[in-house]
Short mmCIF file of C-alpha atoms and ligand atoms in Angstrom, two decimals:
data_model
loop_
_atom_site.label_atom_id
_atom_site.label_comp_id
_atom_site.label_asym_id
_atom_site.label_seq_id
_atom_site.Cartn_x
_atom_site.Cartn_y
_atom_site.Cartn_z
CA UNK A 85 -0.11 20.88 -0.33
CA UNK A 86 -1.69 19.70 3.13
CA UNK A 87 0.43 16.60 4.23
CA UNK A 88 -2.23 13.71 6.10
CA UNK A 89 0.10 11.15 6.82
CA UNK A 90 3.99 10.98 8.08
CA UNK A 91 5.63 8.24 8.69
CA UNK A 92 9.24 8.58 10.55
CA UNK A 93 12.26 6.09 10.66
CA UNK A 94 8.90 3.61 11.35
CA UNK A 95 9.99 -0.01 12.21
CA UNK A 96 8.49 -3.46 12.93
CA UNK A 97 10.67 -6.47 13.68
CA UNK A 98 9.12 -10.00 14.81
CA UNK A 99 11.15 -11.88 17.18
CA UNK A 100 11.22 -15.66 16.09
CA UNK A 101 13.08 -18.91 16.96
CA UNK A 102 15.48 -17.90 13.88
CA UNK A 103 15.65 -14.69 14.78
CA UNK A 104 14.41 -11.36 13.95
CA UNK A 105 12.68 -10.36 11.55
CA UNK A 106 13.27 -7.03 10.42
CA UNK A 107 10.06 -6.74 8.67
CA UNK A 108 10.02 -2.93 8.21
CA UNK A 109 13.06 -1.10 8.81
CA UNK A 110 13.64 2.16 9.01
CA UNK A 111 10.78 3.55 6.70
CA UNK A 112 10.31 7.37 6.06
CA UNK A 113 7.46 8.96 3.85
CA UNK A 114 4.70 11.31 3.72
CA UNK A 115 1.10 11.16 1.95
CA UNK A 116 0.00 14.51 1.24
CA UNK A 117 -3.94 14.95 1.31
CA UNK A 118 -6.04 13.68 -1.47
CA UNK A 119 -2.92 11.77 -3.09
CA UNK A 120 -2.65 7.98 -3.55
CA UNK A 121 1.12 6.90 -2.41
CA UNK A 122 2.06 3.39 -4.36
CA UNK A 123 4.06 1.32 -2.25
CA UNK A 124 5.50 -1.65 -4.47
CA UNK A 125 7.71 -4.75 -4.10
CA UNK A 126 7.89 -8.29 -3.89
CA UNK A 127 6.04 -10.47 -2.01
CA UNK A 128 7.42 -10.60 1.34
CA UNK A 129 8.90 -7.05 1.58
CA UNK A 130 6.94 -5.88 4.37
CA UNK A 131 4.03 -3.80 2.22
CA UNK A 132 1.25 -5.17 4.69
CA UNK A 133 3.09 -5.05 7.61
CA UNK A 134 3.68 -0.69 6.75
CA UNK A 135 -0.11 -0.64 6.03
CA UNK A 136 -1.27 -3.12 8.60
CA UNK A 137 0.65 -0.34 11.33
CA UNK A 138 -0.88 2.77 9.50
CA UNK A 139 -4.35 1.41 10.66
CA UNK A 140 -2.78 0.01 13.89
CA UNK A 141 -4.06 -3.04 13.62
CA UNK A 142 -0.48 -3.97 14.01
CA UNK A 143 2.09 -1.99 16.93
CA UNK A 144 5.33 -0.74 15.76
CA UNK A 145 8.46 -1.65 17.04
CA UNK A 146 9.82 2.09 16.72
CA UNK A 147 9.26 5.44 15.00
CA UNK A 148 6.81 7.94 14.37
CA UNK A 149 2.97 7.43 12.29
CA UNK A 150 1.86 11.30 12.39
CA UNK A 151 -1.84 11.75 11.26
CA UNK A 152 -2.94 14.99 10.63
CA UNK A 153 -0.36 16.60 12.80
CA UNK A 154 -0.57 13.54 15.62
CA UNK A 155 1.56 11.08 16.70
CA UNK A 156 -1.30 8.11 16.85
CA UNK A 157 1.86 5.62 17.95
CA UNK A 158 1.62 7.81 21.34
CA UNK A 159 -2.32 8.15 21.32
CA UNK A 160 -5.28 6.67 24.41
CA UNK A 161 -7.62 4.19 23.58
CA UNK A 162 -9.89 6.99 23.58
CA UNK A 163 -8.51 8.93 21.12
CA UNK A 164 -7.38 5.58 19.04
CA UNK A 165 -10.82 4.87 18.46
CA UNK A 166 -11.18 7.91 16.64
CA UNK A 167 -8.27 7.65 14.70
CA UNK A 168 -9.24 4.23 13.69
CA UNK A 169 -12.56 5.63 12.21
CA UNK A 170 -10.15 8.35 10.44
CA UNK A 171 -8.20 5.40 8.65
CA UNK A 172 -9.38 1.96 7.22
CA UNK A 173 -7.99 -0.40 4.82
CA UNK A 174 -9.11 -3.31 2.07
CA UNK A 175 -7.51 -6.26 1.72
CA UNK A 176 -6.36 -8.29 -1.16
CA UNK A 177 -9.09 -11.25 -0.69
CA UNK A 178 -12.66 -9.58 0.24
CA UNK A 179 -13.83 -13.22 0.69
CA UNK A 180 -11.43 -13.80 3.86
CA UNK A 181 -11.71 -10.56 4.93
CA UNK A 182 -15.35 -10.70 4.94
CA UNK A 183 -17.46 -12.73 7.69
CA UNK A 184 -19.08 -15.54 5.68
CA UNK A 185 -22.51 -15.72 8.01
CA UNK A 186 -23.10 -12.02 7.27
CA UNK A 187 -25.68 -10.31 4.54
CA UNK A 188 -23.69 -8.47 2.28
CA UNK A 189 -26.07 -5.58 4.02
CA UNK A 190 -24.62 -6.73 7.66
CA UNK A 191 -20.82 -6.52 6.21
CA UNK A 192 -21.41 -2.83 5.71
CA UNK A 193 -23.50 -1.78 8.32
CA UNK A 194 -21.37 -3.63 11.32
CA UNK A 195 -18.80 -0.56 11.60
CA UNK A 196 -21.80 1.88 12.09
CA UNK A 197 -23.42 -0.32 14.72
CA UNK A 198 -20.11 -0.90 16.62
CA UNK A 199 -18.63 2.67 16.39
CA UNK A 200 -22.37 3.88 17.68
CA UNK A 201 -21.92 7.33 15.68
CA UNK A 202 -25.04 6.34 13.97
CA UNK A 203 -28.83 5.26 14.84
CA UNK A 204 -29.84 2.30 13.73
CA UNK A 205 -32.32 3.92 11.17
CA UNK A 206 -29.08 6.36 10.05
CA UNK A 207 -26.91 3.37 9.26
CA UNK A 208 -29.87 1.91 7.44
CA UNK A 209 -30.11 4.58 5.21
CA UNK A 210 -26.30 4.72 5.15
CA UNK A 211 -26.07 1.08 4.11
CA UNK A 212 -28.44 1.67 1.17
CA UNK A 213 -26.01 4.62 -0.11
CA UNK A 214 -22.63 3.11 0.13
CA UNK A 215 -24.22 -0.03 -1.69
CA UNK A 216 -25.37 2.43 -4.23
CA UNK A 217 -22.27 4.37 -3.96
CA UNK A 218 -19.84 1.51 -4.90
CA UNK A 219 -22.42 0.06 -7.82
CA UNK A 220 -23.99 -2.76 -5.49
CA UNK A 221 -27.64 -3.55 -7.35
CA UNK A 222 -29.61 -3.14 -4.13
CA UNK A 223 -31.60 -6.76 -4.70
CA UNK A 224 -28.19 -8.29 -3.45
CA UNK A 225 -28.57 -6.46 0.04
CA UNK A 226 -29.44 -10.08 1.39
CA UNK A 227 -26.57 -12.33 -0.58
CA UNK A 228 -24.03 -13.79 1.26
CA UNK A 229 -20.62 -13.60 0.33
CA UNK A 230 -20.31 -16.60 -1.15
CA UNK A 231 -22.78 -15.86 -3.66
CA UNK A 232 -20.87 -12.84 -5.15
CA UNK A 233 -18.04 -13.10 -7.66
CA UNK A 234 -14.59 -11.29 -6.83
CA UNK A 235 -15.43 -8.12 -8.17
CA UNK A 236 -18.86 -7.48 -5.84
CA UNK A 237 -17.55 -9.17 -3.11
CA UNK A 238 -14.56 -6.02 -3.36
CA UNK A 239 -16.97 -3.82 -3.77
CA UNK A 240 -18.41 -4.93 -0.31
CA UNK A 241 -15.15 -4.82 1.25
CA UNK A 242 -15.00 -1.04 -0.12
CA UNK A 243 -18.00 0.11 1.19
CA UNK A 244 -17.58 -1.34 4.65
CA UNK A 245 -14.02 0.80 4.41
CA UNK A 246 -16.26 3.93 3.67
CA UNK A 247 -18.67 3.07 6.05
CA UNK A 248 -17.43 5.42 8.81
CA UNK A 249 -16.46 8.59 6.12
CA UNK A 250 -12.73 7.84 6.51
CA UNK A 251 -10.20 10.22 5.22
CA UNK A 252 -7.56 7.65 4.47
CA UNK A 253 -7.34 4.36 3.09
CA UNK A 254 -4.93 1.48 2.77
CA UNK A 255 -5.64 -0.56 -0.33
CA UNK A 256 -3.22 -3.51 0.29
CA UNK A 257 -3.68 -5.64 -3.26
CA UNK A 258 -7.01 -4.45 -3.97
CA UNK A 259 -7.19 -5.79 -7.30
CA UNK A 260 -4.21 -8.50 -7.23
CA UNK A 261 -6.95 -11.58 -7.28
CA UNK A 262 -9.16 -10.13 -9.42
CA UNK A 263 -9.46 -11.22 -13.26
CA UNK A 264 -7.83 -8.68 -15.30
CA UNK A 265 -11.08 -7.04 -16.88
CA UNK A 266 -12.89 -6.42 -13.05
CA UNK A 267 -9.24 -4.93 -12.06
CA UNK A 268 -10.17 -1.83 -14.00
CA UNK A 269 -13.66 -1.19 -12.84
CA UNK A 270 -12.53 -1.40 -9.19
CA UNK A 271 -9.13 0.56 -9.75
CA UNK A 272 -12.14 3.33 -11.76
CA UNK A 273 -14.59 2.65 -8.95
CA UNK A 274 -11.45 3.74 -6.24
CA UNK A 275 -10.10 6.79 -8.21
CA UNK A 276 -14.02 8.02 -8.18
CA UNK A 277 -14.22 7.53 -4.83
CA UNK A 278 -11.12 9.48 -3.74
CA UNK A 279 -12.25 12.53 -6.32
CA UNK A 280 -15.78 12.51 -4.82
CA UNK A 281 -14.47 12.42 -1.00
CA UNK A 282 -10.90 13.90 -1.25
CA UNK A 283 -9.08 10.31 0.22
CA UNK A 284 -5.95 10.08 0.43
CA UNK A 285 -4.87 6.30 -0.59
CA UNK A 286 -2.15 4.14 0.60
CA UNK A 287 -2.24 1.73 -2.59
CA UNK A 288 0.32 -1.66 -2.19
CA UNK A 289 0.76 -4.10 -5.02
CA UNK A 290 3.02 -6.65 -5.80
CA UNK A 291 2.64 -5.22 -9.71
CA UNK A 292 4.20 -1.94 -11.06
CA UNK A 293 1.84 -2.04 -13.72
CA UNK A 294 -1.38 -1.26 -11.23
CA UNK A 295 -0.09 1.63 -9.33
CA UNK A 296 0.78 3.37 -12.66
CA UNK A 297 -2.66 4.93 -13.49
CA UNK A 298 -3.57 4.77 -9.79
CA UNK A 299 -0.51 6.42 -7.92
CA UNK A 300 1.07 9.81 -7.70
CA UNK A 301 3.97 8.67 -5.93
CA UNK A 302 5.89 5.39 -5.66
CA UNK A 303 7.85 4.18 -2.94
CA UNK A 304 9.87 1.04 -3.72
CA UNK A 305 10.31 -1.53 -1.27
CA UNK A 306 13.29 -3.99 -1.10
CA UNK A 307 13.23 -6.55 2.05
CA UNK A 308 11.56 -4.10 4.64
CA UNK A 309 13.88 -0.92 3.65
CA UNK A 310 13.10 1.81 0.77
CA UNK A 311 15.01 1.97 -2.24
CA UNK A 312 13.74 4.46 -4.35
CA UNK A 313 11.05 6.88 -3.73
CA UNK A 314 9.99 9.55 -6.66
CA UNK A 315 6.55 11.17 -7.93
CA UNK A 316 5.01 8.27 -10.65
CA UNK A 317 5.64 9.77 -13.54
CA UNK A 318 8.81 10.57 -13.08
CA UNK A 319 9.78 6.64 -12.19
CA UNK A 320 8.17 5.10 -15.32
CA UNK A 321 10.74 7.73 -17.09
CA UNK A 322 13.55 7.25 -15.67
CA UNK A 323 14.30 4.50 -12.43
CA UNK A 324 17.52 4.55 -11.05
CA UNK A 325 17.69 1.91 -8.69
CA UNK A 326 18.95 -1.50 -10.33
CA UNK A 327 16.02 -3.42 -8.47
CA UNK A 328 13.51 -0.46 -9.76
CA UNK A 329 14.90 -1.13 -12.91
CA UNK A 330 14.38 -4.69 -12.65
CA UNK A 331 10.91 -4.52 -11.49
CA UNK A 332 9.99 -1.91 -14.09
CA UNK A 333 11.44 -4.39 -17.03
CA UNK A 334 9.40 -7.22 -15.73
CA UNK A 335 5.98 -5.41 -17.30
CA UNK A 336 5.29 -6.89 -20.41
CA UNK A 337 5.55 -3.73 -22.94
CA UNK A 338 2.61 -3.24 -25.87
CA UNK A 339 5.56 -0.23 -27.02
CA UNK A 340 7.76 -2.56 -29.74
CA UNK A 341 9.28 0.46 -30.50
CA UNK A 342 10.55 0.79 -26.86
CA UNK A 343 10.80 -2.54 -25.38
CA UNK A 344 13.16 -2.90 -22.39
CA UNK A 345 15.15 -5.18 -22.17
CA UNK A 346 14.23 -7.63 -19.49
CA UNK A 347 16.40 -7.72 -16.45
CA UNK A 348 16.13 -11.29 -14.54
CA UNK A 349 16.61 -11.24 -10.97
CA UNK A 350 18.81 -13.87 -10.02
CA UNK A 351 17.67 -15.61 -6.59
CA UNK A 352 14.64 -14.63 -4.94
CA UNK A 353 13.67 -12.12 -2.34
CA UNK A 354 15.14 -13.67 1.29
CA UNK A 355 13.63 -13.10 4.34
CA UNK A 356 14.99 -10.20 6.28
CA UNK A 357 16.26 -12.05 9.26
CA UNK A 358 19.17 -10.55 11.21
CA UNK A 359 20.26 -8.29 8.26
CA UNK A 360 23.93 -6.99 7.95
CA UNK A 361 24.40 -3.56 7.33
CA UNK A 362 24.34 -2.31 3.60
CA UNK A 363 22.45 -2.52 1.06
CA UNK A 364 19.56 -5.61 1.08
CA UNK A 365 19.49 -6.11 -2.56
CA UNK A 366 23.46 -6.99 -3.45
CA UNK A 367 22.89 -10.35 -3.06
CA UNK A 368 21.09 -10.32 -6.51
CA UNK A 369 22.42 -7.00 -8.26
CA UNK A 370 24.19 -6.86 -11.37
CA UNK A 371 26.57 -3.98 -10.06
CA UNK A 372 27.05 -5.05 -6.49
CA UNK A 373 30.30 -4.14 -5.14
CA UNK A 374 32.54 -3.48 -1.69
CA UNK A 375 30.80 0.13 -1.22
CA UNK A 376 27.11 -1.92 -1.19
CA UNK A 377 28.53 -3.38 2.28
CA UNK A 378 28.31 -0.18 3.38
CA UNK A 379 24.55 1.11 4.95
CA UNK A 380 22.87 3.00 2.22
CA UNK A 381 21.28 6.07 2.53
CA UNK A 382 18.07 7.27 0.28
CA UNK A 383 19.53 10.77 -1.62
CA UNK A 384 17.90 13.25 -3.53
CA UNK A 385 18.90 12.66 -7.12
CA UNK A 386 16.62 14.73 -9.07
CA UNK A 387 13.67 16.86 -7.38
CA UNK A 388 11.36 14.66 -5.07
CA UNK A 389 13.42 11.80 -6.15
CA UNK A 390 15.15 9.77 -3.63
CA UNK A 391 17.53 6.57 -4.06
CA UNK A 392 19.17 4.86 -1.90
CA UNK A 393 22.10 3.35 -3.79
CA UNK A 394 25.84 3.88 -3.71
CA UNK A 395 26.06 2.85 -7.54
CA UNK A 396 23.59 4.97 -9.06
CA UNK A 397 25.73 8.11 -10.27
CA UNK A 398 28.07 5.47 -11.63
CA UNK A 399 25.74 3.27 -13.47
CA UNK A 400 23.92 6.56 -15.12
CA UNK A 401 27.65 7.66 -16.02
CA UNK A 402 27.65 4.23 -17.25
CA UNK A 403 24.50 4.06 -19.21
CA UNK A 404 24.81 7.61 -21.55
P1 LIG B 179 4.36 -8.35 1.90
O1 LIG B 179 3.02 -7.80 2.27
O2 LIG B 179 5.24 -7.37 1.20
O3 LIG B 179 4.28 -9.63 1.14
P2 LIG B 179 4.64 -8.82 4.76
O4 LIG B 179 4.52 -7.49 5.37
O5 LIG B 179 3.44 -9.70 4.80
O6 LIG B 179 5.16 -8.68 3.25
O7 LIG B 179 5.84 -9.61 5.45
C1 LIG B 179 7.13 -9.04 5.59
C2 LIG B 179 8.05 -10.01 6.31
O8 LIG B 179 7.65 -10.13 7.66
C3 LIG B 179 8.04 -11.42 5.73
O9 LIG B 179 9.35 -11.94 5.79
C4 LIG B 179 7.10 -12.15 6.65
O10 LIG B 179 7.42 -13.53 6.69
C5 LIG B 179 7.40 -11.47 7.98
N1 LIG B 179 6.25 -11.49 8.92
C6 LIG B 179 5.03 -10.93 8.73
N2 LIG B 179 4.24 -11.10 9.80
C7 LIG B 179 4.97 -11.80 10.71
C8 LIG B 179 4.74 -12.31 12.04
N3 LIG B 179 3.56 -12.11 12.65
N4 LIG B 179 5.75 -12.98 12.64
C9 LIG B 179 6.94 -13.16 12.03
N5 LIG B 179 7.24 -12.73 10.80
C10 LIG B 179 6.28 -12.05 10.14
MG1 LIG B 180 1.11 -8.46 1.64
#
C-alpha cells in the first residue's frame, strides 16, 4: 500500500514564562492512502497540536511532515498553497470554526473563491453538490449558522473541508460535541465520504470508543510522546501499554460476559513542561519502576505493533 503521509521524529514545543512546553515530542507515523489513522489520548496530549502542523496551520519546532513523497516543512509559499488545498481539517465545534455573518452557502463556497481554481459560476455549481453531497436540504443554502443544530452545522464544516477535492483530512473531535445519536450519522456520513473519494483521514478523539469503527490504526498519545501504536483491531484485542490499558477499560462494556475490569488513573494528565527523560506516564502507573526513568523507546512487539514501555514483556509474563 501507497503511503500519503509521514511524519518523522516531528516536534512542537511552546516557549512560556514556566517554561517549555513540549507539546509534541518526538512523534513518528505514517498514513497510508485511503486509511483513517486514530490518534487518541487525553485532553491536553498534544492531538491538535500533531494535526494543527499536518495542515500547517501551525510550524514545527523540528522533524519531518512528508506528503506524497515531499517534505512540505521545507516547501515555498508557492508550493504551500498547493499543499494546503491537498490537506484540510474539521474541528471539534463547527459553530466556532464557522464565521457567524456567513450563509451556510458562503461557508462553503469561500475556499473556492479564495484559492481562484474555480469561476464563480463553477463554485456555484460546486456549492450546490457538496451541500447535496454531505445531506444539506438545499432550502438551508441561506441559514446562518446559528440557525442549524450541531449535526448540520458539521456537516457545513465538512463540506467546506471538501470544498477544494482534498486528499487528506484531519478530523480533530469531529463528533466529540455532538449528541450521541447525530455522532453516528456524521462518523457514516465521513466513512462514505472517504470510500467515494479515496481520503485518507487523520481522525483525533479524546474517546477510544469513536475511533473503533472509524480507524484502521491507532496511535496512542501520552503527554506529547507515543505510547503504543498498532492496526485497530489488533489494540481492542490485546493493548499492552498500562495507559492503553487504562484508556481501553474506561469504555463502558454492553459484553457482561467480558467486562474489564476498570483501571482508575490516579492523578491527571500534567502538562508537559520541561520533561525528564523516561517514560511520561510513571507518575500514574501501576507498575512504574527505576527502569521507567530511563527514555523509552516504541518496539515492535507483535507485527505492526509498537510499544514503548520497558514493563510490557514483564507485565504479559505477569498476566498469563
Ligand atoms: P489536545 O488536543 O490533545 O487536548 P493540545 O495539542 O491542544 O492537546 O495541547 C497540548 C499541550 O500544548 C497542552 O499542554 C497545551 O496547554 C499546550 N499548548 C497548546 N498550544 C499552546 C500554545 N500556543 N502555547 C503554549 N502552550 C500550548
Ligand atoms: Mg484538542
Amino acid at each position: 500500500m501507497a503511503k500519503l503521509v509521514e511524519i518523522n521524529n516531528l516536534k512542537k514545543y511552546y516557549k512560556t514564562p514556566r517554561g517549555t512546553v513540549h507539546a509534541v515530542d518526538d512523534v513518528t507515523f505514517r498514513i497510508e492512502k485511503g486509511r483513517t489513522m486514530g490518534i487518541v489520548g487525553e485532553s491536553g496530549c498534544g492531538k491538535s497540536t500533531l494535526g494543527r502542523m499536518l495542515v500547517h496551520l501551525e510550524e514545527s519546532t523540528a522533524g519531518e511532515i512528508i506528503f506524497d513523497g515531499e517534505d512540505v516543512t521545507q516547501l515555498t509559499d508557492r508550493d504551500m498553497k498547493k499543499f494546503r488545498e491537498h490537506s484540510q481539517i474539521i474541528f471539534q465545534d463547527p459553530y466556532s470554526s464557522l464565521d457567524p455573518r456567513y450563509t451556510v452557502a458562503d461557508s462553503i463556497r469561500e475556499p473556492m473563491v479564495v484559492s481562484g481554481k474555480y469561476s464563480r459560476a463553477e463554485a456555484e455549481e460546486r456549492t450546490k453538490m457538496l451541500m447535496d453531497l454531505v445531506g444539506i436540504a438545499p432550502r438551508l443554502r441561506l441559514a446562518y449558522p446559528h440557525e442549524l443544530d450541531g449535526g448540520r452545522r458539521q456537516r457545513v464544516g465538512i463540506a467546506r473541508a471538501l470544498a477544494l477535492d482534498p486528499e487528506f483530512i484531519v478530523c480533530d473531535e469531529p463528533v466529540s460535541a455532538l449528541d450521541v445519536s447525530i455522532q453516528a450519522q456524521i462518523l457514516n456520513l465521513l466513512k462514505k465520504l472517504q470510500q467515494e473519494k479515496n481520503l485518507t483521514y487523520m481522525f483525533i478523539t479524546h474517546d477510544l470508543s469513536v475511533v473503533k469503527h472509524i480507524s484502521d490504526d491507532i496511535c496512542v498519545m501520552y503527554l506529547g510522546q507515543l505510547v503504543e501504536t498498532s492496526p485497530s483491531h489488533d489494540l481492542f484485542v490485546k493493548q499492552y501499554h498500562p495507559y492503553t490499558k487504562a484508556l481501553l477499560s474506561a469504555i463502558p462494556s454492553t459484553d457482561i460476559y467480558n467486562k474489564m475490569n476498570r483501571i482508575v488513573l490516579k492523578g491527571e494528565i500534567t502538562s508537559p513542561i520541561d520533561p525528564k527523560p523516561g517514560c511520561r506516564f510513571a507518575a500514574r502507573c501501576p507498575y512504574a519502576c527505576e527502569q521507567c526513568h530511563q527514555p523509552q523507546k516504541l518496539e515492535e512487539v507483535e507485527p505492526a505493533h509498537f510499544v514503548a514501555c520497558c514493563k510490557v514483556r514483564e507485565i504479559n509474563e505477569l498476566k498469563k
